[in-house]
Short mmCIF file of C-alpha atoms in Angstrom, two decimals:
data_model
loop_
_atom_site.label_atom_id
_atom_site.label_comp_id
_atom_site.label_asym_id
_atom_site.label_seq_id
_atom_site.Cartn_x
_atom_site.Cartn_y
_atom_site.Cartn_z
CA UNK A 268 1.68 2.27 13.97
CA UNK A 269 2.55 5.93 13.11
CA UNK A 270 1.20 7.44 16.14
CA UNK A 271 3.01 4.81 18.27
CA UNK A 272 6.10 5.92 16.63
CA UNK A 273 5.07 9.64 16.80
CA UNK A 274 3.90 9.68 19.99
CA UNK A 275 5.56 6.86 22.23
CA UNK A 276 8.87 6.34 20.86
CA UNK A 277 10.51 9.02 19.21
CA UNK A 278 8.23 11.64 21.21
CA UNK A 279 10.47 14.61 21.97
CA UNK A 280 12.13 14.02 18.34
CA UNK A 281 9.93 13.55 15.14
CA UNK A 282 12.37 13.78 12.80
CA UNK A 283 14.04 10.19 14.43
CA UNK A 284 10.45 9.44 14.00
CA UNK A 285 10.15 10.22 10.27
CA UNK A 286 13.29 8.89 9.55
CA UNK A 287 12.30 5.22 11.47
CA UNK A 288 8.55 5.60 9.49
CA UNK A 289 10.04 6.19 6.01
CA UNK A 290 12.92 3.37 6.71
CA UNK A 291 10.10 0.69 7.26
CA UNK A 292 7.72 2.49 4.05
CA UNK A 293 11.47 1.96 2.09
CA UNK A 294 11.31 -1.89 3.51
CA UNK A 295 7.57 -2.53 2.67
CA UNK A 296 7.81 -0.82 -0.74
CA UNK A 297 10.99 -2.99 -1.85
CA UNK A 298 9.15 -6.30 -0.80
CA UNK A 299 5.67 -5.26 -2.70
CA UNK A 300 7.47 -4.71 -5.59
CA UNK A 301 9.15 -8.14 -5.76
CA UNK A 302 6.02 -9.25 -5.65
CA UNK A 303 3.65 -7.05 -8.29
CA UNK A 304 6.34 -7.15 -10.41
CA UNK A 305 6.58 -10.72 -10.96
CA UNK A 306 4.67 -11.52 -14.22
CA UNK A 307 5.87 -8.52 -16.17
CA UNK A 308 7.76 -8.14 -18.67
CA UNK A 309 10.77 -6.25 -18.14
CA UNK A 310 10.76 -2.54 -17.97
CA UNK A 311 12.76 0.05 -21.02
CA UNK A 312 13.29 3.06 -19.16
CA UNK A 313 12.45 5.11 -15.99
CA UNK A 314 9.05 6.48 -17.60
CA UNK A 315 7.33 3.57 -17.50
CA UNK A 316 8.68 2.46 -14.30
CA UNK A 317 6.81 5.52 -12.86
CA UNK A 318 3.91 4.97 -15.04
CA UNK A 319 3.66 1.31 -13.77
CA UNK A 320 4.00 2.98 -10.26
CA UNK A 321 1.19 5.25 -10.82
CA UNK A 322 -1.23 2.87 -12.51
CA UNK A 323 -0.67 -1.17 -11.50
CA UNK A 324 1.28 -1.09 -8.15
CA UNK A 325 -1.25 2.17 -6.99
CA UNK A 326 -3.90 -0.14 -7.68
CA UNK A 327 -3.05 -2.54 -5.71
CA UNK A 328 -2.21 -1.21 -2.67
CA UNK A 329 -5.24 1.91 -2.77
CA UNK A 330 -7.52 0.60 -5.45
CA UNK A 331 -7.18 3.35 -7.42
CA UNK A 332 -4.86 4.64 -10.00
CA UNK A 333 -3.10 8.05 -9.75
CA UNK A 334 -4.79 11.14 -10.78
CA UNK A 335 -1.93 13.12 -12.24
CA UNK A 336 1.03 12.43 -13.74
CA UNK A 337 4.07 15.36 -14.12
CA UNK A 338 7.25 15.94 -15.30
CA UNK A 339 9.81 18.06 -15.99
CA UNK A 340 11.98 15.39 -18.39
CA UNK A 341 15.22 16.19 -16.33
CA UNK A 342 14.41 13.50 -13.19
CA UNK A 343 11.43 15.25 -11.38
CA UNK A 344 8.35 13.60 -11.28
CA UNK A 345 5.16 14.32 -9.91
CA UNK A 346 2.41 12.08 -8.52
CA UNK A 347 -1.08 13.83 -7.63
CA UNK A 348 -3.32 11.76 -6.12
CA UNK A 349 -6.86 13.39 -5.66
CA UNK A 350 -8.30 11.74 -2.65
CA UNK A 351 -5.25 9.91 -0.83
CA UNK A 352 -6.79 6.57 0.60
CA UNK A 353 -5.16 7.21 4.35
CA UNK A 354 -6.58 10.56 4.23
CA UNK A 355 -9.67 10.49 3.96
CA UNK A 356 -10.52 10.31 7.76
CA UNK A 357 -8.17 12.22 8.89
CA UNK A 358 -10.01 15.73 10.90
CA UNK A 359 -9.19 18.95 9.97
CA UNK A 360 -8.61 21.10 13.14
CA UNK A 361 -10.36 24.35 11.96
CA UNK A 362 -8.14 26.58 14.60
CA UNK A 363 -4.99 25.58 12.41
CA UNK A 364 -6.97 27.67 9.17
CA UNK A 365 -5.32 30.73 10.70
CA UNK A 366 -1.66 29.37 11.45
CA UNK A 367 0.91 31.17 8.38
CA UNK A 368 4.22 28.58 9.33
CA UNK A 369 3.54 27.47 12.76
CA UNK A 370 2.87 23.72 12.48
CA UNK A 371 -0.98 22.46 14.10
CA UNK A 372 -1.22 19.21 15.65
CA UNK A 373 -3.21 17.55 12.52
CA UNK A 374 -0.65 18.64 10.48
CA UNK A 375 1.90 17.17 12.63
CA UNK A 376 -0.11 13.80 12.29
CA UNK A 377 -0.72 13.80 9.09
CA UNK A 378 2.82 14.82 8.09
CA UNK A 379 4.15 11.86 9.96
CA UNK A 380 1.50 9.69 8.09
CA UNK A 381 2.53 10.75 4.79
CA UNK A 382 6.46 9.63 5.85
CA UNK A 383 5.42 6.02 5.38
CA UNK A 384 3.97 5.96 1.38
CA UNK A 385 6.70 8.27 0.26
CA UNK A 386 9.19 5.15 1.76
CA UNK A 387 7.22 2.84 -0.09
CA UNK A 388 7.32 4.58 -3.44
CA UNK A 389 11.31 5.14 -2.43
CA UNK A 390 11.15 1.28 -1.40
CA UNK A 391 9.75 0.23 -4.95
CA UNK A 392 12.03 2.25 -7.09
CA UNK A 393 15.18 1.78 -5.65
CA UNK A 394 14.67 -2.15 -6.16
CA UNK A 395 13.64 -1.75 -9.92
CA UNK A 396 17.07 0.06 -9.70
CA UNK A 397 16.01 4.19 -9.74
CA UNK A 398 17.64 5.28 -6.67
CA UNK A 399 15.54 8.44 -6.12
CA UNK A 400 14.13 11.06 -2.57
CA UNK A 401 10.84 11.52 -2.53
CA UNK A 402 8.42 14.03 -0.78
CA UNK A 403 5.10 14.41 0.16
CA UNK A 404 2.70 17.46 0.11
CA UNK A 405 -0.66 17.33 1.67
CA UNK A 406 -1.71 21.55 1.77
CA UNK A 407 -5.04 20.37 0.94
CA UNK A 408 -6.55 17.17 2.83
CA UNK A 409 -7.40 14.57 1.07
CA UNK A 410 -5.82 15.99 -2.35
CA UNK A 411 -1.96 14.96 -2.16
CA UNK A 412 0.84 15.18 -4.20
CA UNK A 413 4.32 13.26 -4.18
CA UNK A 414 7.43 14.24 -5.73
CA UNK A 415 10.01 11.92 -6.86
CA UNK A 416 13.61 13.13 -7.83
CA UNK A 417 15.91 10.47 -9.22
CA UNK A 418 19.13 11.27 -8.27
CA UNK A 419 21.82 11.49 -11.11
CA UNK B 215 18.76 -34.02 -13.05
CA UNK B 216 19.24 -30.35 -11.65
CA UNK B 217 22.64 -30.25 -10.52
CA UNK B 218 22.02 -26.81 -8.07
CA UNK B 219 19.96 -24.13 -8.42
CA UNK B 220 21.00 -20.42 -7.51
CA UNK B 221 19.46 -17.07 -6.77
CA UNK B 222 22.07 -14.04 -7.49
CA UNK B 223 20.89 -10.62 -5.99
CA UNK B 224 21.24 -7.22 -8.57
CA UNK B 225 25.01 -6.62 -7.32
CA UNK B 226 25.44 -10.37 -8.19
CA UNK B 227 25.69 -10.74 -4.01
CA UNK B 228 25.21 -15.01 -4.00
CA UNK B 229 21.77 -14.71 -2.14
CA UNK B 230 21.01 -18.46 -2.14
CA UNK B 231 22.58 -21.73 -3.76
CA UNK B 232 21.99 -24.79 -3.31
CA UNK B 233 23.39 -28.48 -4.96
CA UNK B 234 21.25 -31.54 -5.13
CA UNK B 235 24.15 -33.78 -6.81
CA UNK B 236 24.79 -35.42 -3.22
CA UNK B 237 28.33 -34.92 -4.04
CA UNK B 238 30.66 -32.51 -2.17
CA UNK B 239 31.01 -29.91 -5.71
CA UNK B 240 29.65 -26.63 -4.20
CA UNK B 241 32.93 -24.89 -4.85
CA UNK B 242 32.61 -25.77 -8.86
CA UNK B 243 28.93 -25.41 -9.08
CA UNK B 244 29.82 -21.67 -7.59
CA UNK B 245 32.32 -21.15 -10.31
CA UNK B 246 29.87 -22.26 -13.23
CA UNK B 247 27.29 -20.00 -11.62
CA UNK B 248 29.37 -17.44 -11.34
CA UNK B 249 30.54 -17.70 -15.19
CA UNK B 250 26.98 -17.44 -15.92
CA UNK B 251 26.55 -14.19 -14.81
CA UNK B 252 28.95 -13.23 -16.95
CA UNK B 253 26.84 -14.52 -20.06
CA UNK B 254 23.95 -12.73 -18.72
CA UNK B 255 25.29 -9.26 -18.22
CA UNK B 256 25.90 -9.79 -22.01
CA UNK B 257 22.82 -11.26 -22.64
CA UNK B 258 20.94 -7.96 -20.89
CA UNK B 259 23.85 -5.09 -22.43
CA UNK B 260 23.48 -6.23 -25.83
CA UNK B 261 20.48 -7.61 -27.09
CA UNK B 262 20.61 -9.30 -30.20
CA UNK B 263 18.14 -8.25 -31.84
CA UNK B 264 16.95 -11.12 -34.31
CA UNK B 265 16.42 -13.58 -31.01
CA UNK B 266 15.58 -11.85 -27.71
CA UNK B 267 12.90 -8.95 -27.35
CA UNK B 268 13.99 -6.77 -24.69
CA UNK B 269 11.51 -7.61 -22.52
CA UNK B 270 11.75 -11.39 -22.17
CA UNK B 271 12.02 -12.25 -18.31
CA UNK B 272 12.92 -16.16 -18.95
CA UNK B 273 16.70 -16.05 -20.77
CA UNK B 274 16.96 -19.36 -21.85
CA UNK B 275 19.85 -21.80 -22.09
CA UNK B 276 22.94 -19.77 -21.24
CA UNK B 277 25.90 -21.66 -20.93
CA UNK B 278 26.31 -25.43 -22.41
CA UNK B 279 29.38 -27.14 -21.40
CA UNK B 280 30.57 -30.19 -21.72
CA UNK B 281 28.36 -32.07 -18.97
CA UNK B 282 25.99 -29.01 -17.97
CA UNK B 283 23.86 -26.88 -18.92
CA UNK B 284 22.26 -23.52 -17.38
CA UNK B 285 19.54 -21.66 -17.56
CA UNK B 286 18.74 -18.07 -16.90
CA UNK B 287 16.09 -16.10 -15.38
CA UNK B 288 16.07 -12.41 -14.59
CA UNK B 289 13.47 -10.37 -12.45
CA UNK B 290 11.92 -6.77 -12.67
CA UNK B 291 14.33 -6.03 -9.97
CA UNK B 292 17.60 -7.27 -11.70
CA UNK B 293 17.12 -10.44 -9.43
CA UNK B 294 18.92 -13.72 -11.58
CA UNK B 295 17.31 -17.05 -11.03
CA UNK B 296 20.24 -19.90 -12.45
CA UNK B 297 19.59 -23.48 -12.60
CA UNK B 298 22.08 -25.72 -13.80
CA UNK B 299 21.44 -28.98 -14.83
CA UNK B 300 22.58 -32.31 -16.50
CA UNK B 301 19.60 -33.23 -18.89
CA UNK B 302 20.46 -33.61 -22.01
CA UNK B 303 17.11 -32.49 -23.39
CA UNK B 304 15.04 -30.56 -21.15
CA UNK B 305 11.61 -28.96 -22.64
CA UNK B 306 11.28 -25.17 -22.47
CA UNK B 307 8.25 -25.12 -21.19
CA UNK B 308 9.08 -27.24 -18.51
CA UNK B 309 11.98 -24.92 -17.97
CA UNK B 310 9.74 -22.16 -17.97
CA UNK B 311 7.16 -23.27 -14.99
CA UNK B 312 9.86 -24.17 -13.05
CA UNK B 313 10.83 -20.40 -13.06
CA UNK B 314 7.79 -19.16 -12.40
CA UNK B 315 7.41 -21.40 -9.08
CA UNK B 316 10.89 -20.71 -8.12
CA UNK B 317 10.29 -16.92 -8.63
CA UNK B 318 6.84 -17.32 -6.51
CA UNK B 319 9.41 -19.56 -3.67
CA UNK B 320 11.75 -16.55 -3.68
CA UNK B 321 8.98 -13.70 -3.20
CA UNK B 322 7.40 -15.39 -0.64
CA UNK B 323 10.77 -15.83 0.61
CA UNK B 324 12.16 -12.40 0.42
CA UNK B 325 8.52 -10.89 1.77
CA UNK B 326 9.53 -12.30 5.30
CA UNK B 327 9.97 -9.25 7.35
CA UNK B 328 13.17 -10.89 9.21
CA UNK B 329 14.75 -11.16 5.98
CA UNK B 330 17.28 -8.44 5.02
CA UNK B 331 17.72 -7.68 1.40
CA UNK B 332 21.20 -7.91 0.20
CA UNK B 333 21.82 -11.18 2.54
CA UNK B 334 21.46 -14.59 1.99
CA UNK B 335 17.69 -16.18 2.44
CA UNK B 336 18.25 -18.45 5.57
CA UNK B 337 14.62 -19.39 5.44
CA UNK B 338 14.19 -23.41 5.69
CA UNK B 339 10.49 -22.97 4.89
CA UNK B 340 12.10 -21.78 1.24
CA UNK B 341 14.45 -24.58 0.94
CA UNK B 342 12.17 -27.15 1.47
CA UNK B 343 10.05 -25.43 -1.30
CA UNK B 344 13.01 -25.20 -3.75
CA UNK B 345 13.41 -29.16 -2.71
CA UNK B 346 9.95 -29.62 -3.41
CA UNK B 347 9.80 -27.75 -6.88
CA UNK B 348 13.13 -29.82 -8.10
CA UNK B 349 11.96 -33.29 -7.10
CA UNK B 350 9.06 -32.43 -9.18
CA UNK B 351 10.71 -31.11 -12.00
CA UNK B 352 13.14 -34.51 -12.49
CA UNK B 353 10.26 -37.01 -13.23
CA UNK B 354 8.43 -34.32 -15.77
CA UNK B 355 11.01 -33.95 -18.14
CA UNK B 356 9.94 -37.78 -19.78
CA UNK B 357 6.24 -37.26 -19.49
#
């Protein structure tokens, strides 16, 4: 699905193509929710919506909890993950080892990948009521990181 | 009897109501609906302590006028489930399962990809479920 969108729609403009990736993660994300979130008992505060994030609703869509949990207590939140499900296939061209800013075509890819989970974790918070941006760092394949910022 | 049952979205945007009196009262089955959310906001801004934890998804009876009575129902994601009916005594428990089927109704509903949140669930599949679920509510409540 990504590389359709990366490659046949939106081809001379990925960023219309990151924006249409994360828009259907954002649609996904609020559905799942709905749906994991059904037999719980309501949540207190925005710390253990993340934590429920990192732990139940991780599980169920990569079988396997988050590895890393940070925060700076002001609304920044970050989730480290140490071998991202998607990722784990994904080849590393070795001729973009010796690129310092200019993007290689993995990294491309795998940027556009990463678009679609950081809409779903946008997706799931904004329906438990956190509107919040999140972004997605993957320096080191298959070790990622996302960072959540709730907004006000 | 359930008079109409009603599904109000986190902005309370109506997303779904729907009367199974036969008679032509949508217009005051909206306003006691919409008086309910009122009782609810309460219920969820200040908890009394003594009766409802915090966490309780299932609110209870809400609103008990003179010929009606409504329950409450509130989701993870601020989603309020109201069903207003005319038994006079109606078990909780029975209450209670008919929540949790109309909650699974509405996330099956809501999981449609054609659906937009924030607009009203035009799905028949999830009507004739709600039917379903309230025809076999009625004949539990003196078993």
């Amino acid at each position: 699905m990504v590389s359709a969108y990366g490659r046949r729609f939106y081809a001379t403009k990925p960023e219309l193509a990151a924006h249409r990736i994360e828009a259907i993660g954002y649609q996904v994300g609020h559905q799942l929710i709905e749906r994991y979130t059904m037999e719980r008992p309501r949540f207190n505060d925005h710390l253990e919506v993340i934590k429920f994030i990192c732990k139940d609703f991780w599980q169920e869509l990569f079988k396997k909890q988050i590895d890393n949990l940070k925060t700076n207590h002001k609304g920044t939140f970050v989730l480290q993950d140490n071998n991202f499900r998607w990722l784990t296939r994904i080849s590393i061209d070795p001729s973009s080892d010796n690129n310092d800013g200019s993007q290689g075509s993995s990294s491309e890819a795998t940027n556009l990948l990463l678009y679609f989970p950081c809409g779903i974790i946008r997706g799931a918070l904004s329906n438990l009521g956190i509107p919040c941006a999140v972004s997605a760092d993957s320096s080191n394949l298959p070790f990622c990181s996302f960072m959540v910022r709730i907004k006000a | 009897m359930i008079a109409c049952v009603a599904v109000v979205g986190h902005q309370n945007n109506p997303l779904y109501l729907q009367s199974f009196t036969g008679a032509d009262d949508a217009l005051k089955l909206h306003h006691i609906v919409h008086c309910s959310l009122d009782v609810i906001d309460e219920r969820v801004n200040n908890p009394k302590r003594s009766v409802i934890t915090l966490n309780e998804s299932y609110l209870g009876l809400l609103y008990p006028t003179e010929s009606y009575k409504v329950y409450g129902y509130l989701s993870n994601t601020k989603v309020k489930f109201l069903v207003v009916t005319t038994d006079l005594d109606v078990k909780d428990t029975d209450i209670r399962s008919f929540f949790r089927r109309f909650h699974a109704a509405y996330v099956d509903a809501v999981s449609n990809p054609f659906h937009v949140p924030g607009k009203k669930i035009i799905s028949r599949i999830f009507a004739a479920r709600v039917s379903g679920i309230v025809k076999a509510f009625a004949p539990g409540t003196y078993g």
